PDB file of C-alpha atoms in Angstrom:
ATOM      1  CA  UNK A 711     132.590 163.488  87.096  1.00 63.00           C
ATOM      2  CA  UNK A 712     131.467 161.595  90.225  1.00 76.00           C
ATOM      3  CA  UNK A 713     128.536 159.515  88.709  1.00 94.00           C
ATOM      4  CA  UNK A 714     127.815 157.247  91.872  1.00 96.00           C
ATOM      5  CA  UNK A 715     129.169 157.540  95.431  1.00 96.00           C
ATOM      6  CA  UNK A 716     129.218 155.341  98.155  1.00 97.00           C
ATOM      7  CA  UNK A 717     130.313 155.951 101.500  1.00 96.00           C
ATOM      8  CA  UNK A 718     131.601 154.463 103.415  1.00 96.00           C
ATOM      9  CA  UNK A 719     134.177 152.170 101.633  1.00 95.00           C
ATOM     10  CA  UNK A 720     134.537 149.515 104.192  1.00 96.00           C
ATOM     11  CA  UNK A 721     133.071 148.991 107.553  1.00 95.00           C
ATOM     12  CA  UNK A 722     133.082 145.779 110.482  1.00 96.00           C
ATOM     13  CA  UNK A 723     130.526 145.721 112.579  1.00 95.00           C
ATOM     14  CA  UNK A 724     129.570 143.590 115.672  1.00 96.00           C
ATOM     15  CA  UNK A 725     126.558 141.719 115.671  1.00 97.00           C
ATOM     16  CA  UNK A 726     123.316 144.104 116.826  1.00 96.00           C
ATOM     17  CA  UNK A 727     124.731 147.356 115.824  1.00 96.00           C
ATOM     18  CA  UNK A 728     123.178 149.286 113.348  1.00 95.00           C
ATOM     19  CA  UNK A 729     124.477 151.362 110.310  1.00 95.00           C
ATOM     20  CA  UNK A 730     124.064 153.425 107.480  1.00 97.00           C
ATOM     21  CA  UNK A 731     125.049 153.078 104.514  1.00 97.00           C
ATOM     22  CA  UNK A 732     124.620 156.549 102.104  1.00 97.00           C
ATOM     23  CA  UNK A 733     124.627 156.811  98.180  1.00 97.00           C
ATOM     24  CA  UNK A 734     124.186 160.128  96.030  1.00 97.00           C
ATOM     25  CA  UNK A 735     124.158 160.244  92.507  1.00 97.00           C
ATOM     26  CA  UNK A 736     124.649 163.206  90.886  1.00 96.00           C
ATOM     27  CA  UNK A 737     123.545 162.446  86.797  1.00 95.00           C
ATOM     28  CA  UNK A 738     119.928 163.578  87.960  1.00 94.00           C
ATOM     29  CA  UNK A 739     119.038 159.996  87.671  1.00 94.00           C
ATOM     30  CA  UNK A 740     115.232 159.464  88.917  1.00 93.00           C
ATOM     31  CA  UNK A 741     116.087 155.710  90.019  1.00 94.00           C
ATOM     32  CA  UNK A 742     118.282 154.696  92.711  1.00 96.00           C
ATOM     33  CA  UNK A 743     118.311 150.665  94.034  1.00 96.00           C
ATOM     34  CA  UNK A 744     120.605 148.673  96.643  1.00 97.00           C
ATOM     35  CA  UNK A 745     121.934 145.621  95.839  1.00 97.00           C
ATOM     36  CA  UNK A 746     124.477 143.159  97.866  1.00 97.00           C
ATOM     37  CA  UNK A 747     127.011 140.832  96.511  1.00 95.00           C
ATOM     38  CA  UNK A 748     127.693 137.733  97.820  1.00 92.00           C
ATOM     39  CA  UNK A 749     130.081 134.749  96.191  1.00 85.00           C
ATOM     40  CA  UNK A 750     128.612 132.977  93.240  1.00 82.00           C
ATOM     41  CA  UNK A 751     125.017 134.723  93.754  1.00 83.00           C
ATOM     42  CA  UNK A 752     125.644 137.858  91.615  1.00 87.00           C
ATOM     43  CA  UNK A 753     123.739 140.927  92.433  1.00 92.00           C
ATOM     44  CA  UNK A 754     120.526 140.458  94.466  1.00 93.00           C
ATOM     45  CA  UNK A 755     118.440 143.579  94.815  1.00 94.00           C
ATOM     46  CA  UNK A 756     117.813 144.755  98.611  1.00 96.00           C
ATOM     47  CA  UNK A 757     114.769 148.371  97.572  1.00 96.00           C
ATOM     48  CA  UNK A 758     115.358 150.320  94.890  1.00 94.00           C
ATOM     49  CA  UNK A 759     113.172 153.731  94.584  1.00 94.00           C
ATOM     50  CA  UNK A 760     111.473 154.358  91.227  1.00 90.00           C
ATOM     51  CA  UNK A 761     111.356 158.361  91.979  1.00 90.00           C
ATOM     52  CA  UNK A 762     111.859 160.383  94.545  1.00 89.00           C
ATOM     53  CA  UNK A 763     109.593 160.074  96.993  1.00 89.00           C
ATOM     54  CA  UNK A 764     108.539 156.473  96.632  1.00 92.00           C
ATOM     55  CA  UNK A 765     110.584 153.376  97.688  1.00 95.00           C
ATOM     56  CA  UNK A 766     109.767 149.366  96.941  1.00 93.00           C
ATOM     57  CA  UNK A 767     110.860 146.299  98.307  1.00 95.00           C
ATOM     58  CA  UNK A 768     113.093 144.273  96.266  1.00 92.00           C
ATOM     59  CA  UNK A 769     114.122 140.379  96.567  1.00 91.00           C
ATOM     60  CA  UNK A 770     116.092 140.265 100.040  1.00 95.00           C
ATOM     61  CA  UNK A 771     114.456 143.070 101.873  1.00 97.00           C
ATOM     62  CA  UNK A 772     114.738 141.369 105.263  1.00 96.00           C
ATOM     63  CA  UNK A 773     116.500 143.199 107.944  1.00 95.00           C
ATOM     64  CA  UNK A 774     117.362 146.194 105.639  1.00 97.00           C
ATOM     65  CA  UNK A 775     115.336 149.877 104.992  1.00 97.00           C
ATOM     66  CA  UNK A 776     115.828 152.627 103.132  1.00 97.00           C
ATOM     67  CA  UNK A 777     115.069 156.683 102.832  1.00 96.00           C
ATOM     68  CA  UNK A 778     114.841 158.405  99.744  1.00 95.00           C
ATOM     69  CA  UNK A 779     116.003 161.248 101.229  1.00 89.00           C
ATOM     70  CA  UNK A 780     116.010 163.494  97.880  1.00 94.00           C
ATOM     71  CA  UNK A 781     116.801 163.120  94.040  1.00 95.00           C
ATOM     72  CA  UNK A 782     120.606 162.359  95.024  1.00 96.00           C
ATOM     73  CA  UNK A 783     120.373 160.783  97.918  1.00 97.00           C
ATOM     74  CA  UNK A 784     119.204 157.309  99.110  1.00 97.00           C
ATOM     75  CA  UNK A 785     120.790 155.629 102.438  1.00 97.00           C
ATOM     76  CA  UNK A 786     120.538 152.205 103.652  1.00 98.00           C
ATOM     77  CA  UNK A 787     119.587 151.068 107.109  1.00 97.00           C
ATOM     78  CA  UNK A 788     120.612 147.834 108.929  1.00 96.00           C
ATOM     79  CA  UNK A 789     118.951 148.645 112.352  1.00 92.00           C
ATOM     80  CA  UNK A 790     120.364 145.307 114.285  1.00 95.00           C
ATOM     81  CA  UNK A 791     123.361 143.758 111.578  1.00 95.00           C
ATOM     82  CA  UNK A 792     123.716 140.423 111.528  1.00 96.00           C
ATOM     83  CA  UNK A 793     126.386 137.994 110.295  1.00 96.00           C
ATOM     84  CA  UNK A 794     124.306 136.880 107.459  1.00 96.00           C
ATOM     85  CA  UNK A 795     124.484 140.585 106.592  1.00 97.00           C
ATOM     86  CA  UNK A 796     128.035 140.119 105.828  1.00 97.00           C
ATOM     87  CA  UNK A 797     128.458 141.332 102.231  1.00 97.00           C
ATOM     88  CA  UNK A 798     129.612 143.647  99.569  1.00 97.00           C
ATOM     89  CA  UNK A 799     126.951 146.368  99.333  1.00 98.00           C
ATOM     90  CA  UNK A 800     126.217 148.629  95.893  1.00 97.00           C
ATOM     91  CA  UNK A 801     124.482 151.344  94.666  1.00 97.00           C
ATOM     92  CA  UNK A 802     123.339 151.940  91.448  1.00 96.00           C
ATOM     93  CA  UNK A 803     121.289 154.729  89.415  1.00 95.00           C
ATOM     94  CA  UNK A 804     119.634 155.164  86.271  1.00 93.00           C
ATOM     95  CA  UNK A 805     117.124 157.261  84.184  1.00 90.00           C
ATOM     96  CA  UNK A 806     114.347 154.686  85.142  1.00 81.00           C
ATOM     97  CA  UNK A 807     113.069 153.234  81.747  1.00 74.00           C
ATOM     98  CA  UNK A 808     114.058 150.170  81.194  1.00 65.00           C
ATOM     99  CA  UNK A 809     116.572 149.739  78.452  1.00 81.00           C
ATOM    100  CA  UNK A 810     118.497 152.869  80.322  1.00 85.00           C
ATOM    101  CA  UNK A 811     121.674 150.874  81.705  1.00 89.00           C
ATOM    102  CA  UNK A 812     122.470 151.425  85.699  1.00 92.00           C
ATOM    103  CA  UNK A 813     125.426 152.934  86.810  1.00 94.00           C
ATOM    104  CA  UNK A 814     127.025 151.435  89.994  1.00 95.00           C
ATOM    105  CA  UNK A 815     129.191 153.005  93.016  1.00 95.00           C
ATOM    106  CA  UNK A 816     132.373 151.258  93.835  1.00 94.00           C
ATOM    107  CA  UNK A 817     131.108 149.575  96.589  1.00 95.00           C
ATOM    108  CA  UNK A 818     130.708 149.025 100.508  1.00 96.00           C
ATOM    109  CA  UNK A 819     132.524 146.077 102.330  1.00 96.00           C
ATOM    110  CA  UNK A 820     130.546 145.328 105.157  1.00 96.00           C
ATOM    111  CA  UNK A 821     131.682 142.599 107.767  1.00 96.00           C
ATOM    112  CA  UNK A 822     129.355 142.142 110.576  1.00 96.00           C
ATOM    113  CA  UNK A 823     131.195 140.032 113.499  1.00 95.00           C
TER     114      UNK A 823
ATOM    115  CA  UNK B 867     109.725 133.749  87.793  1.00 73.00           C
ATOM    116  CA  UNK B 868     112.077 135.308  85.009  1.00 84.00           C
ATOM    117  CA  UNK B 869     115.584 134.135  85.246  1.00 91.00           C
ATOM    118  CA  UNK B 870     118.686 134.760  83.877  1.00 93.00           C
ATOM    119  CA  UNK B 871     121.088 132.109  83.845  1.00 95.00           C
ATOM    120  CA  UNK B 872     125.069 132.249  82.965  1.00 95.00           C
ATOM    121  CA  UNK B 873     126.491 128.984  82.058  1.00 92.00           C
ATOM    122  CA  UNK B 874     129.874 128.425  83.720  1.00 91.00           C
ATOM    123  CA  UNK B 875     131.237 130.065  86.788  1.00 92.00           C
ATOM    124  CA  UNK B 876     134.599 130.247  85.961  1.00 96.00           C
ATOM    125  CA  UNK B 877     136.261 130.301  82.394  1.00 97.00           C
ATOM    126  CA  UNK B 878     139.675 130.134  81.182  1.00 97.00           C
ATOM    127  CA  UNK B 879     141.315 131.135  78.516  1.00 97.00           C
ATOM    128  CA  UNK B 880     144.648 131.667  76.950  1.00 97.00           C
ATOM    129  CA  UNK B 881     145.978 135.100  75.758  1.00 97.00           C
ATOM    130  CA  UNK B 882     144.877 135.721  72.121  1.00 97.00           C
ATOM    131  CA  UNK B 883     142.218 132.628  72.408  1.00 97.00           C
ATOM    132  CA  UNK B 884     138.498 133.242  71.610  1.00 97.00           C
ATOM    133  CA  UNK B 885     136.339 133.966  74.512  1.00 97.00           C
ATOM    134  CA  UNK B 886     132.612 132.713  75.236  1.00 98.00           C
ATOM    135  CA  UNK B 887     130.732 133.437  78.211  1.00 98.00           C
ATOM    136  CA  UNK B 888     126.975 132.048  78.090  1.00 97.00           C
ATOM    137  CA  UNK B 889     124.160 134.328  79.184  1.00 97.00           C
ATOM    138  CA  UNK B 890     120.064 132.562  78.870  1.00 96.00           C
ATOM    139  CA  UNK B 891     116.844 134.479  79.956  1.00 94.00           C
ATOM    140  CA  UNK B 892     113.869 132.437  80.862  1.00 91.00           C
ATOM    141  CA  UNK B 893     111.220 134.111  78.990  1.00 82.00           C
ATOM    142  CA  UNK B 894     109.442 134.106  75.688  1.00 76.00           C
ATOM    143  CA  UNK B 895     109.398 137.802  75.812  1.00 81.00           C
ATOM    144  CA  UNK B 896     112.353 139.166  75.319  1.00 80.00           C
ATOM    145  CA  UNK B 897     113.935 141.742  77.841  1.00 86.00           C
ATOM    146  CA  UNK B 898     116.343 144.489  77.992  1.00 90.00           C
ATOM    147  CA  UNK B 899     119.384 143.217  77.835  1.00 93.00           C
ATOM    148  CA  UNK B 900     122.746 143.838  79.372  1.00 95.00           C
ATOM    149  CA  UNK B 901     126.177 142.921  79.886  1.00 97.00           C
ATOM    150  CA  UNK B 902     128.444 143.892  83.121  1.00 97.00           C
ATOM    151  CA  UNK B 903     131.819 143.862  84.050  1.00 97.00           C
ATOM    152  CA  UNK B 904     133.663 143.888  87.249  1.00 96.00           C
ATOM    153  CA  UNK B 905     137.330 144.142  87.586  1.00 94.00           C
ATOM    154  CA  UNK B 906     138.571 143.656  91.221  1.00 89.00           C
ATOM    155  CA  UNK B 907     137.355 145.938  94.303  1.00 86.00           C
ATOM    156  CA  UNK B 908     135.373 147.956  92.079  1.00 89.00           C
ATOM    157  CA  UNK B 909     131.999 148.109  90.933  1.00 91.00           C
ATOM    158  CA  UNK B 910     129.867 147.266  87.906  1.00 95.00           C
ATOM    159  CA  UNK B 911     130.837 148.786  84.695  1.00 95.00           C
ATOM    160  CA  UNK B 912     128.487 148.167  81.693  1.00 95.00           C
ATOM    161  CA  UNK B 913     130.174 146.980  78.543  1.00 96.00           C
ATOM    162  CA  UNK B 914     126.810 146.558  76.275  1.00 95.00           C
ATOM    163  CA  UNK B 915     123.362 146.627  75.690  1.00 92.00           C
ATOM    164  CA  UNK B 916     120.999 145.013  73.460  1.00 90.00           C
ATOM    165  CA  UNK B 917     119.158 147.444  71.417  1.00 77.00           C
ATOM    166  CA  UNK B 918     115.813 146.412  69.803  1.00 79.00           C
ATOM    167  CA  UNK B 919     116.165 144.932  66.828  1.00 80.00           C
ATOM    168  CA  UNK B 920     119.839 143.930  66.188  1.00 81.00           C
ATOM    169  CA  UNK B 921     120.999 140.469  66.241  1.00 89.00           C
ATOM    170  CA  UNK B 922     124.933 141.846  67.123  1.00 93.00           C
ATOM    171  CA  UNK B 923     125.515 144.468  69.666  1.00 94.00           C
ATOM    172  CA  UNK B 924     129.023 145.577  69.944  1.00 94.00           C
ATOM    173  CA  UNK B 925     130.598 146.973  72.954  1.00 94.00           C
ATOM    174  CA  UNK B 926     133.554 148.277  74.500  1.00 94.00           C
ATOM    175  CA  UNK B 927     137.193 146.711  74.808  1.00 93.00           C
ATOM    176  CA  UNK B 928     136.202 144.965  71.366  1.00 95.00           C
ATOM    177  CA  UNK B 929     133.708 142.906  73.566  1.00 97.00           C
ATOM    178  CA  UNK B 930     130.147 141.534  71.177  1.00 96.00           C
ATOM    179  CA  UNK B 931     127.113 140.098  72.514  1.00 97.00           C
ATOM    180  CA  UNK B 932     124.848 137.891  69.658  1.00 95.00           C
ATOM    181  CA  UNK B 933     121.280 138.013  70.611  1.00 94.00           C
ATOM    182  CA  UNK B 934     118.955 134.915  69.239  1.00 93.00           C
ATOM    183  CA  UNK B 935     115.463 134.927  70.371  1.00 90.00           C
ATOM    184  CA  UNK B 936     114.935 130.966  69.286  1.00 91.00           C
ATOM    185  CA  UNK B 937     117.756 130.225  71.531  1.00 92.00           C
ATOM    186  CA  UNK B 938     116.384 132.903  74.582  1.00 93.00           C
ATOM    187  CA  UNK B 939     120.281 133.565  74.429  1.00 94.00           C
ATOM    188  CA  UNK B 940     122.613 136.724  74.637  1.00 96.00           C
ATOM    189  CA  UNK B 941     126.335 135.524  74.987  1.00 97.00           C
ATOM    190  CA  UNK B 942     129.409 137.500  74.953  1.00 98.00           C
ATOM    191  CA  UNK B 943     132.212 137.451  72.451  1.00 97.00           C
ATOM    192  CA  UNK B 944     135.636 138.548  72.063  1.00 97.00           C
ATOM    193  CA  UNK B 945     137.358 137.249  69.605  1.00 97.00           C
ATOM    194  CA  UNK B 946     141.017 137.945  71.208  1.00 97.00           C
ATOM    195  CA  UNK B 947     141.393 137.881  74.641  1.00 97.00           C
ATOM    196  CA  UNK B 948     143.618 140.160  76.501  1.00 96.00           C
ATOM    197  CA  UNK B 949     145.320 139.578  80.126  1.00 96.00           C
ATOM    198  CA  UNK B 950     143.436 143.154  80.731  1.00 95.00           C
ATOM    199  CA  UNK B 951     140.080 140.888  80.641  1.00 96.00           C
ATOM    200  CA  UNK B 952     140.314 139.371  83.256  1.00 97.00           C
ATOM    201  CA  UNK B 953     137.504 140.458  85.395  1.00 96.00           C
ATOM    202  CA  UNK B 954     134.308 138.690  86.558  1.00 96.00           C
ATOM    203  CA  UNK B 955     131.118 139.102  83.880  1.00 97.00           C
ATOM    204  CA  UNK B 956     127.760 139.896  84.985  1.00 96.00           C
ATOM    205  CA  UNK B 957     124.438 139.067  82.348  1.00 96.00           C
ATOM    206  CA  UNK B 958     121.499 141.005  83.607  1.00 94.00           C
ATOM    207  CA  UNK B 959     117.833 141.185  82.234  1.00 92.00           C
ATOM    208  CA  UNK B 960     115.262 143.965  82.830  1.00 89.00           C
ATOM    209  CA  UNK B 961     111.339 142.760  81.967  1.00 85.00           C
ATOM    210  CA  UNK B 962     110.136 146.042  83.469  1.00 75.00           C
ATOM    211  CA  UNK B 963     109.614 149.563  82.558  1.00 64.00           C
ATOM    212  CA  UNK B 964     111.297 150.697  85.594  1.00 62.00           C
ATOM    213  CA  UNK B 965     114.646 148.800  84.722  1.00 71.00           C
ATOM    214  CA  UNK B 966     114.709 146.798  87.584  1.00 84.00           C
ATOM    215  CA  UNK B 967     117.874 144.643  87.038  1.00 89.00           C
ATOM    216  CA  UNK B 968     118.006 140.941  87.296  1.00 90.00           C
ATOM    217  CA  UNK B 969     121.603 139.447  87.471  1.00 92.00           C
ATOM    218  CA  UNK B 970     123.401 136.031  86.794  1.00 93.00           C
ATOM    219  CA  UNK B 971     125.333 134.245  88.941  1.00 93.00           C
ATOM    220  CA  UNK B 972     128.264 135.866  87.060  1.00 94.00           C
ATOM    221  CA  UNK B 973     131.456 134.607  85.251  1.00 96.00           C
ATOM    222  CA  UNK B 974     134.962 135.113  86.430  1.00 96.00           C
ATOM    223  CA  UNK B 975     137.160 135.172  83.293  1.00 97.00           C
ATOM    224  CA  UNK B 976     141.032 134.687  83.346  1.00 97.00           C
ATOM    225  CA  UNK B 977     143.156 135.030  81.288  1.00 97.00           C
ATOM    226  CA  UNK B 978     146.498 133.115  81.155  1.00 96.00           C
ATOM    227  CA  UNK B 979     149.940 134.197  79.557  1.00 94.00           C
TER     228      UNK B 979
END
């Protein structure tokens, strides 16, 4: 019973390199959305695709996109990291109406150098 | 813009004490409402959710959440606290019908012997 997975787990990058970070769900949720974590902020939402085949911009979009790549699948893409990009990265899925609760991976550690 | 707002960033409490963490929402119209939980290096686990209508929502790990529209309030109760709670708590608010997700700040509980 996988619910949510994130891979990879933890990653350091040096400044200007890109990455991506992938998430599949497999509850044949029609929502998926990225959010980072950083100390004393809580969760801050990065896209977040309503279905498959559409994706919109959430509150800190800058610097990141995304690919709904299927039903199960939607990456991440920091094309030039930066050191403000430094942060704990999650996934999270749900039915899509809104008193349906997400369900979160465990998680990406990202440290951009 | 709708806000939700968790009073306290860190809370302590003894083993077998009440615990209190405050959770606000800035607007007249009520959301979906939510509770989180985070223990270390993992991600978010939901513990409740407010369903239309009640006034006490109860959750898991004997956790309670009182919702009181006057008071644009949902805080979360347990009336025993356990060294096992010790965890940080997220409030989160969804005013859409997509369940977009907004989060506190967060609360890190802990819990001492």
């Amino acid at each position: 019973n996988a619910g949510v997975t994130q891979t990879p787990k933890f990653q350091v990058l040096k400044t200007g390199q890109s990455m991506t970070l992938q998430c599949a769900q497999d509850m044949n949720h029609n929502s998926m959305y990225w959010y980072r974590q950083d100390p004393g902020m809580g969760l801050r939402l990065i896209y977040y695709s309503a279905s498959e085949g559409t994706t919109d911009k959430g509150e800190v979009p800058n610097g990141y996109n995304v690919s709904r790549l299927n039903k199960r699948e939607f990456s991440l893409r920091l094309e030039s990291a930066a050191p403000s990009q430094t942060s704990v990265y999650f996934c999270a899925s749900s039915p899509g109406s809104g008193n349906q609760p997400q369900h979160f991976g465990d998680g990406t550690r990202l440290s951009i150098l | 813009a709708q806000s939700v707002t968790q009073l306290g960033s860190h809370v302590s409490v003894s083993e077998g004490a009440l615990v209190l963490l405050r959770c606000n929402y800035s607007s007249s119209v009520p959301p979906y409402l939510f509770w989180y939980v985070q223990y270390p290096n993992q991600g978010l686990q939901l513990l409740l959710k407010y369903t239309t209508g009640a006034t006490l929502v109860k959750g898991i790990n004997g956790f309670e959440a009182e919702f009181k529209k006057s008071e644009t309030s949902f805080h979360l109760t347990k009336p025993s606290a356990h060294m096992s709670d010790a965890a940080e708590y997220f409030c989160a608010a969804s005013w859409t019908s997509g369940s977009r997700l907004t989060f506190g700040e967060g609360t890190q509980l802990t819990v001492n012997p």
